[in-house]
Coordinates of C-alpha atoms and ligand atoms in Angstrom, one line a residue:
M1 CA 0.1 0.1 0.0
S2 CA 1.2 3.5 -0.8
F3 CA 1.7 6.1 1.9
R4 CA -1.2 8.2 0.0
G5 CA -3.4 4.9 -0.2
F6 CA -2.9 4.6 3.9
I7 CA -3.9 8.2 4.4
D8 CA -6.9 7.8 2.2
D9 CA -8.1 4.9 4.3
L10 CA -7.7 7.0 7.3
R11 CA -9.8 9.5 5.9
K12 CA -12.6 7.2 4.6
N13 CA -12.7 5.5 8.1
G14 CA -13.0 8.9 9.8
R15 CA -9.9 8.5 11.7
L16 CA -8.2 11.7 10.3
T17 CA -8.3 15.2 11.6
E18 CA -7.7 17.6 8.9
I19 CA -6.3 20.9 9.4
D20 CA -6.8 23.1 6.2
R21 CA -5.8 26.7 7.5
P22 CA -2.2 27.7 7.3
V23 CA -0.1 26.5 10.0
S24 CA 3.5 27.1 10.9
K25 CA 6.2 24.4 10.8
E26 CA 7.8 26.2 13.7
Y27 CA 6.3 24.7 17.1
E28 CA 2.5 25.3 15.8
A29 CA 2.2 22.0 13.9
P30 CA 3.9 19.8 16.4
I31 CA 1.6 21.6 19.2
L32 CA -1.5 20.8 17.1
A33 CA -0.2 17.2 16.8
H34 CA 0.4 16.9 20.4
E35 CA -3.2 18.2 21.2
N36 CA -4.8 16.0 18.6
K37 CA -3.2 12.5 19.7
G38 CA -4.7 10.8 16.6
P39 CA -3.6 11.1 12.9
V40 CA -3.7 14.7 11.8
F41 CA -3.1 16.1 8.4
F42 CA -2.0 19.4 7.6
G43 CA -3.1 20.8 4.3
N44 CA -0.9 24.0 4.4
I45 CA 1.9 23.9 6.7
N46 CA 4.2 26.8 5.3
G47 CA 2.7 25.8 1.9
S48 CA 3.1 22.2 2.0
K49 CA 1.3 19.2 3.0
A50 CA 2.3 16.8 6.0
I51 CA 0.9 14.2 8.3
M52 CA 1.8 13.6 12.0
N53 CA 0.6 10.9 14.5
L54 CA 0.3 8.4 11.5
L55 CA 0.7 5.0 13.7
G56 CA 0.4 6.7 17.0
S57 CA -1.5 4.0 18.8
R58 CA -1.3 0.0 19.2
E59 CA -4.9 0.0 17.7
E60 CA -3.6 1.6 14.6
L61 CA -0.6 -0.7 14.5
G62 CA -2.8 -3.6 15.0
A63 CA -5.1 -2.5 12.2
M64 CA -2.2 -2.1 9.7
L65 CA -0.9 -5.7 10.7
G66 CA -4.5 -7.1 10.5
V67 CA -4.4 -8.3 14.2
P68 CA -6.1 -6.9 17.5
K69 CA -3.7 -5.1 19.7
E70 CA -3.1 -7.9 22.2
E71 CA -1.7 -10.0 19.3
I72 CA 0.7 -7.7 17.8
I73 CA 3.8 -9.3 19.5
Q74 CA 2.9 -12.8 18.6
R75 CA 2.3 -11.8 15.0
L76 CA 5.6 -9.9 14.7
A77 CA 7.4 -12.8 16.5
D78 CA 6.1 -15.1 13.8
I79 CA 7.6 -13.1 10.8
T80 CA 10.9 -14.2 9.1
P81 CA 12.7 -11.3 7.2
D82 CA 12.5 -13.4 4.0
G83 CA 9.9 -11.8 1.8
E84 CA 10.4 -10.8 -2.0
V85 CA 12.1 -7.3 -2.9
V86 CA 12.1 -6.6 -6.6
I87 CA 14.0 -3.7 -8.3
V88 CA 12.0 -1.6 -10.7
K89 CA 13.1 1.0 -13.1
D90 CA 10.8 4.0 -12.6
S91 CA 8.8 5.5 -9.7
P92 CA 6.2 8.3 -9.0
T93 CA 8.7 9.5 -6.5
K94 CA 10.8 10.9 -9.4
E95 CA 7.8 13.2 -10.7
V96 CA 10.0 16.2 -9.5
V97 CA 13.8 16.2 -9.3
I98 CA 15.9 18.8 -7.6
E99 CA 19.4 19.0 -8.7
E100 CA 22.2 19.8 -6.0
K101 CA 22.5 23.4 -6.9
D102 CA 19.0 23.9 -6.0
V103 CA 18.7 21.9 -2.8
D104 CA 17.3 23.9 0.0
L105 CA 16.1 22.0 3.0
F106 CA 14.3 25.0 4.3
K107 CA 11.8 24.7 1.6
L108 CA 10.6 21.4 3.2
P109 CA 8.1 21.4 6.3
I110 CA 10.9 20.3 8.5
M111 CA 9.6 21.2 11.8
K112 CA 10.8 22.9 15.0
H113 CA 9.3 21.0 18.1
F114 CA 10.5 22.1 21.4
E115 CA 11.9 25.4 22.8
K116 CA 15.3 24.3 23.5
D117 CA 15.8 22.0 20.3
G118 CA 19.2 22.2 18.5
G119 CA 19.7 23.2 14.8
E120 CA 17.1 24.6 12.3
G121 CA 14.5 21.8 12.9
Y122 CA 14.6 18.1 12.8
I123 CA 13.6 15.5 10.4
T124 CA 12.1 12.7 12.7
A125 CA 10.5 10.2 10.4
G126 CA 13.3 9.7 7.7
I127 CA 14.4 6.2 6.9
V128 CA 18.3 6.4 6.1
V129 CA 19.0 3.7 3.5
S130 CA 22.7 2.9 3.1
E131 CA 24.6 0.3 1.3
Y132 CA 28.4 -0.5 1.5
D133 CA 30.5 -3.5 0.6
G134 CA 27.6 -5.8 0.0
E135 CA 25.8 -4.8 3.2
K136 CA 22.6 -2.5 3.2
N137 CA 20.4 -0.9 5.9
A138 CA 17.4 1.0 6.5
S139 CA 16.6 2.5 9.8
I140 CA 15.3 5.8 11.2
H141 CA 17.5 8.3 12.8
R142 CA 16.8 11.8 14.1
L143 CA 18.2 14.3 11.5
M144 CA 19.0 17.8 12.6
V145 CA 19.2 20.4 9.8
V146 CA 22.5 22.3 9.8
D147 CA 22.0 24.3 6.8
K148 CA 20.3 24.3 3.4
N149 CA 22.1 21.0 2.3
T150 CA 23.4 19.4 5.6
L151 CA 22.0 17.3 8.2
A152 CA 23.5 16.0 11.4
A153 CA 22.5 12.3 11.9
R154 CA 22.5 10.8 15.5
L155 CA 24.0 7.4 15.0
V156 CA 23.7 5.2 17.9
P157 CA 26.3 2.3 18.2
P158 CA 25.8 -0.5 17.7
R159 CA 23.1 0.4 15.1
H160 CA 23.7 -0.8 11.6
T161 CA 24.0 2.7 10.0
Y162 CA 26.7 3.5 12.7
V163 CA 28.5 0.2 11.8
I164 CA 28.3 0.7 8.1
H165 CA 29.3 4.3 8.3
K166 CA 32.3 3.3 10.8
K167 CA 33.5 0.8 8.0
A168 CA 33.3 3.3 5.1
S169 CA 35.1 6.1 7.3
E170 CA 37.9 3.6 8.3
K171 CA 38.7 3.5 4.4
G172 CA 38.3 7.3 4.1
E173 CA 35.1 6.7 1.9
K174 CA 31.9 8.7 1.9
L175 CA 28.9 6.4 2.4
P176 CA 26.1 7.0 0.0
V177 CA 22.6 7.4 1.7
A178 CA 19.0 8.2 0.7
I179 CA 16.5 9.3 3.0
V180 CA 13.1 8.2 2.5
L181 CA 10.1 9.8 3.9
G182 CA 6.5 9.0 3.3
A183 CA 6.9 5.2 2.2
D184 CA 4.1 2.4 2.9
P185 CA 3.7 2.7 6.7
V186 CA 4.7 -1.2 6.8
I187 CA 8.2 -0.2 5.4
T188 CA 8.4 2.8 7.9
Y189 CA 7.6 0.3 10.6
A190 CA 10.0 -2.3 9.2
S191 CA 12.9 0.3 9.4
T192 CA 12.5 0.5 13.2
T193 CA 12.9 -3.2 13.7
R194 CA 16.0 -4.9 14.8
V195 CA 16.2 -7.6 12.1
P196 CA 19.5 -8.9 10.9
L197 CA 21.6 -6.5 8.7
S198 CA 20.4 -5.8 5.3
K199 CA 16.9 -7.6 6.1
E200 CA 14.5 -4.4 6.5
F201 CA 12.9 -4.5 3.0
E202 CA 12.5 -8.3 3.0
Y203 CA 11.0 -8.0 6.6
A204 CA 8.6 -5.4 5.3
A205 CA 7.6 -7.6 2.3
A206 CA 6.9 -10.5 4.6
L207 CA 4.9 -8.4 6.9
R208 CA 2.9 -7.0 3.9
G209 CA 2.4 -10.3 2.4
A210 CA 3.4 -8.9 -1.0
P211 CA 6.7 -7.8 -2.7
V212 CA 8.3 -4.5 -1.9
E213 CA 9.5 -2.5 -4.8
L214 CA 12.5 -0.6 -5.0
F215 CA 14.0 1.8 -7.5
E216 CA 17.6 3.1 -7.8
C217 CA 18.7 6.7 -7.0
A218 CA 21.4 8.3 -9.0
N219 CA 23.9 7.5 -6.3
G220 CA 23.0 3.7 -6.5
I221 CA 21.0 3.4 -3.6
K222 CA 17.8 1.3 -3.8
V223 CA 14.8 2.8 -2.1
P224 CA 11.1 2.2 -1.9
H225 CA 8.5 4.5 -3.6
A226 CA 7.9 7.6 -1.2
E227 CA 6.7 11.0 -1.1
Y228 CA 10.2 12.4 -0.9
V229 CA 13.6 10.9 -1.3
L230 CA 16.7 13.0 -0.1
E231 CA 20.0 11.6 -1.9
G232 CA 23.3 12.3 -0.4
Y233 CA 26.2 10.9 1.5
L234 CA 27.7 10.5 5.2
D235 CA 31.0 12.3 5.3
P236 CA 33.6 10.1 6.6
D237 CA 35.2 12.7 8.9
E238 CA 33.1 15.5 9.5
R239 CA 31.4 15.9 12.9
V240 CA 29.1 18.7 14.0
P241 CA 27.5 19.2 17.4
E242 CA 24.0 17.7 17.2
G243 CA 21.0 18.2 19.9
P244 CA 19.7 19.0 22.1
F245 CA 16.7 16.9 21.1
V246 CA 13.7 15.6 23.1
D247 CA 13.8 12.1 22.6
I248 CA 11.3 9.3 24.1
T249 CA 11.6 10.4 27.8
G250 CA 10.4 14.0 27.0
T251 CA 13.6 15.2 28.5
Y252 CA 16.4 16.9 26.4
D253 CA 19.0 14.4 25.1
H254 CA 22.5 16.0 25.1
I255 CA 24.7 17.7 22.5
R256 CA 27.1 15.2 20.9
P257 CA 29.5 15.5 18.0
E258 CA 27.6 13.6 15.2
P259 CA 28.4 12.7 11.6
V260 CA 27.2 14.9 8.7
I261 CA 24.9 14.1 5.7
K262 CA 25.2 16.4 2.6
I263 CA 22.3 16.3 0.4
T264 CA 22.9 16.2 -3.3
R265 CA 19.4 15.7 -4.9
I266 CA 15.8 15.7 -3.9
Y267 CA 13.3 13.6 -5.7
H268 CA 9.6 14.1 -4.7
R269 CA 6.1 13.6 -5.9
I270 CA 3.9 16.4 -7.2
D271 CA 2.3 17.9 -4.0
P272 CA 4.3 15.7 -1.6
I273 CA 3.0 14.8 1.8
Y274 CA 5.5 15.0 4.3
H275 CA 5.7 12.6 7.5
G276 CA 6.7 14.1 10.8
I277 CA 6.7 12.0 14.0
L278 CA 6.2 14.1 17.0
P279 CA 9.3 13.6 19.5
A280 CA 8.0 11.8 22.8
G281 CA 4.6 11.3 21.1
A282 CA 2.9 8.2 21.0
E283 CA 4.1 7.3 17.4
H284 CA 7.7 7.9 18.5
L285 CA 7.3 5.7 21.5
L286 CA 5.8 2.9 19.7
M287 CA 8.3 2.8 16.8
M288 CA 11.2 2.8 19.3
G289 CA 9.5 0.2 21.6
V290 CA 7.4 -2.2 19.7
P291 CA 10.3 -3.7 17.8
Y292 CA 11.9 -4.8 20.9
E293 CA 8.6 -6.6 22.2
P294 CA 9.1 -9.6 19.9
K295 CA 12.6 -9.9 20.8
I296 CA 12.0 -10.0 24.4
Y297 CA 9.0 -12.4 23.9
K298 CA 11.4 -14.9 21.9
A299 CA 14.1 -14.5 24.6
V300 CA 11.8 -15.3 27.3
G301 CA 10.2 -18.1 25.4
E302 CA 13.5 -19.8 25.4
V303 CA 13.6 -20.0 29.3
T304 CA 10.0 -20.3 30.3
T305 CA 6.4 -20.3 28.8
V306 CA 5.8 -16.6 27.8
S307 CA 2.2 -15.4 27.0
N308 CA 2.8 -11.6 26.3
V309 CA 5.1 -8.6 26.6
V310 CA 4.6 -5.0 26.7
L311 CA 6.9 -1.9 26.8
T312 CA 4.7 0.4 28.9
E313 CA 3.8 4.0 28.0
G314 CA 4.6 5.1 31.4
G315 CA 8.2 3.8 31.0
C316 CA 8.5 5.6 27.5
C317 CA 7.8 2.2 25.7
Y318 CA 11.6 1.6 26.1
L319 CA 12.7 1.4 29.7
H320 CA 9.9 -0.6 31.4
A321 CA 8.9 -4.2 30.4
V322 CA 6.0 -6.1 31.8
V323 CA 6.5 -9.8 30.8
Q324 CA 3.6 -12.2 31.3
I325 CA 4.5 -15.8 31.9
K326 CA 2.7 -19.3 32.5
K327 CA 4.8 -19.9 35.4
Q328 CA 6.0 -23.6 35.7
T329 CA 8.5 -23.7 38.3
E330 CA 9.6 -21.4 41.1
G331 CA 12.3 -19.2 39.8
D332 CA 10.9 -18.9 36.2
A333 CA 10.4 -15.1 36.8
K334 CA 14.0 -14.4 37.4
N335 CA 15.1 -16.2 34.3
A336 CA 12.6 -14.3 32.5
M337 CA 14.0 -10.9 33.9
M338 CA 17.4 -12.1 32.8
A339 CA 16.3 -13.1 29.3
A340 CA 14.4 -9.8 29.0
F341 CA 17.4 -7.7 30.0
A342 CA 19.7 -9.5 27.5
A343 CA 17.2 -8.8 24.7
H344 CA 16.7 -5.3 25.0
T345 CA 20.0 -4.0 26.3
S346 CA 18.5 -0.4 27.0
L347 CA 15.5 -2.1 29.5
K348 CA 15.8 -0.6 32.9
H349 CA 13.0 -2.2 34.8
V350 CA 10.9 -5.5 34.3
V351 CA 7.9 -6.7 36.1
V352 CA 7.1 -10.4 35.7
V353 CA 3.4 -11.3 36.2
D354 CA 0.9 -14.2 35.8
E355 CA -1.6 -14.9 33.2
D356 CA -4.4 -13.4 35.0
I357 CA -3.0 -9.9 35.2
D358 CA -3.9 -7.5 32.3
I359 CA -0.6 -6.3 31.0
F360 CA -2.1 -3.4 29.4
N361 CA -3.6 -1.9 32.6
P362 CA -1.2 -0.3 34.7
D363 CA -3.6 -0.7 37.8
D364 CA -3.8 -4.4 37.3
V365 CA 0.2 -4.6 37.2
E366 CA 0.5 -2.4 40.3
F367 CA -2.0 -4.8 41.8
A368 CA 0.2 -7.8 41.2
I369 CA 3.1 -5.8 42.8
A370 CA 1.2 -5.1 45.7
T371 CA 0.0 -8.6 46.3
R372 CA 2.5 -10.9 45.1
V373 CA 5.8 -9.3 45.9
K374 CA 8.0 -9.6 49.0
G375 CA 10.8 -7.0 48.3
D376 CA 13.8 -8.9 49.7
M377 CA 13.0 -12.0 47.8
D378 CA 11.1 -10.9 44.7
T379 CA 13.5 -8.3 43.5
M380 CA 16.8 -8.7 41.5
I381 CA 19.1 -5.7 41.1
I382 CA 22.0 -5.7 38.6
T383 CA 24.6 -2.9 39.0
N384 CA 27.0 -1.5 36.6
V385 CA 25.2 -2.7 33.4
R386 CA 25.0 -1.2 29.9
G387 CA 21.7 1.2 30.0
S388 CA 20.1 3.5 27.8
S389 CA 21.8 6.9 26.5
L390 CA 18.5 8.3 27.0
D391 CA 17.9 7.7 30.6
P392 CA 18.7 10.9 32.4
R393 CA 19.6 8.9 35.7
G394 CA 22.2 6.9 33.6
A395 CA 25.9 7.3 34.6
P396 CA 28.1 9.2 32.1
D397 CA 29.9 5.9 31.2
G398 CA 26.5 4.7 29.9
T399 CA 25.9 2.1 32.7
T400 CA 23.0 2.1 35.1
S401 CA 21.4 -0.4 37.6
K402 CA 18.6 -2.6 36.5
V403 CA 15.7 -4.0 38.5
G404 CA 13.5 -6.9 37.9
V405 CA 10.4 -7.5 39.9
D406 CA 9.0 -10.9 40.4
A407 CA 5.2 -10.2 40.8
T408 CA 3.9 -13.9 40.0
K409 CA 2.3 -16.0 42.6
V410 CA 4.2 -18.3 44.8
L411 CA 3.3 -21.8 43.6
A412 CA 3.5 -23.5 46.8
H413 CA 0.5 -21.5 48.0
K414 CA -1.1 -19.9 45.0
E415 CA -4.7 -20.4 46.3
D416 CA -3.8 -17.4 48.7
F417 CA -3.6 -15.2 45.5
E418 CA -6.8 -16.3 44.0
R419 CA -8.7 -13.3 42.8
A420 CA -12.3 -13.4 44.2
K421 CA -15.1 -13.6 41.7
F422 CA -18.8 -12.9 42.1
P423 CA -20.9 -16.0 41.5
E424 CA -23.0 -16.0 38.3
L425 CA -26.5 -15.2 39.3
K426 CA -29.3 -17.5 38.0
K427 CA -31.6 -15.7 35.8
Ligands
LIG501 C1 18.4 7.5 19.4 C2 18.5 6.4 20.2 C3 18.4 5.1 19.5 C4 18.4 4.9 18.0 O1 18.7 5.6 17.1 O2 17.8 3.7 17.9 C5 19.0 6.4 21.5 C6 18.7 5.1 22.4 O3 19.7 4.3 22.1 P1 20.2 3.3 23.4 O4 20.7 2.2 22.8 O5 19.0 3.2 24.3 O6 21.3 4.2 24.2
MN502 MN1 19.3 -2.7 10.1

């Protein structure tokens, strides 16, 4: 499905808020997206079109995958990245081509979001596609506008773009890239996953159940059809200060020296629709967190019987997990914690619960902690372990302390934990 097709469906189903009056890309559009929560379409953002909050809820994500929200993780865990990718000659993306001398990022509806953000705005939904030495990658990175043809890319180790760029830099070579905005949402989602190197488009094709078409840019990078494609290269050496930027925690991530992308050509559709992800908004949190849920699910499934996993919104869909297991033996929960921490190395706190707890309901999870935990026996603290660079409480060297909470029933006296039910009344 095309980006436009997806938006048309949202419109037909009455799920799209449309704002046709002129709005500014500087703060106003992000504020409106924050207030609207659901998908919001701007008909005139500094003279262009844009959409925000495209996949901003588990319901929306589930609808895209054809399953209810409770079954998203099982569906994702079942997918192997082996769908068909076909190379095609032409693309509607090439309807308009802007050559290097005319590239001007300030003409795009690239937004400024929060008052202390660095740079001249941030591209937040750009899929950075790169190829080098037989390896390719597609992943979303935040991209700060430095000037009319320069972006700074936050490349976090060990993400594949970081690894590929390092390889090219060590040989003193430029890394050709193409930044894709407004592709089939399944492809955008696939670009946030942690599939093996080179496999994002195959994963997208498997998820979609149909081949993904790629066309070749002038610099040789093969990209999916999209609203915009920004072609260029990652410089091997140049670094600029990137940030501050509000990431998933809603706090400002620091300034760091990061690599530079020079834009050498822009392709776009006639009347293109820009995609913006609101930093710290629900779409951002889900794109960061959901890809880790099947990883945790599979890892816990290796040590006990796992039922479901969620990275909770209160934990920024990244730092807190609730893992639901069908406990078989005492001690299963602690093994589940260790598997979860290993599968998602940025995870900080994990609560393990039984199958009678609704993991999507924070009150129910708190009930499990209140009635099934004895602090000295049912917690596990691991100190000096790699945490997330986004955790404001993390140590400067990137380490932190992790806490696991076993909120499962003690098997030896599980009847004490039975949740009372009202009898069914005879009618
Ligand atoms: C911007 C970040 C991640 C990404 O690009 O995937 C920061 C979070 O990375 P950590 O690995 O949690 O430090
Ligand atoms: Mn990758």
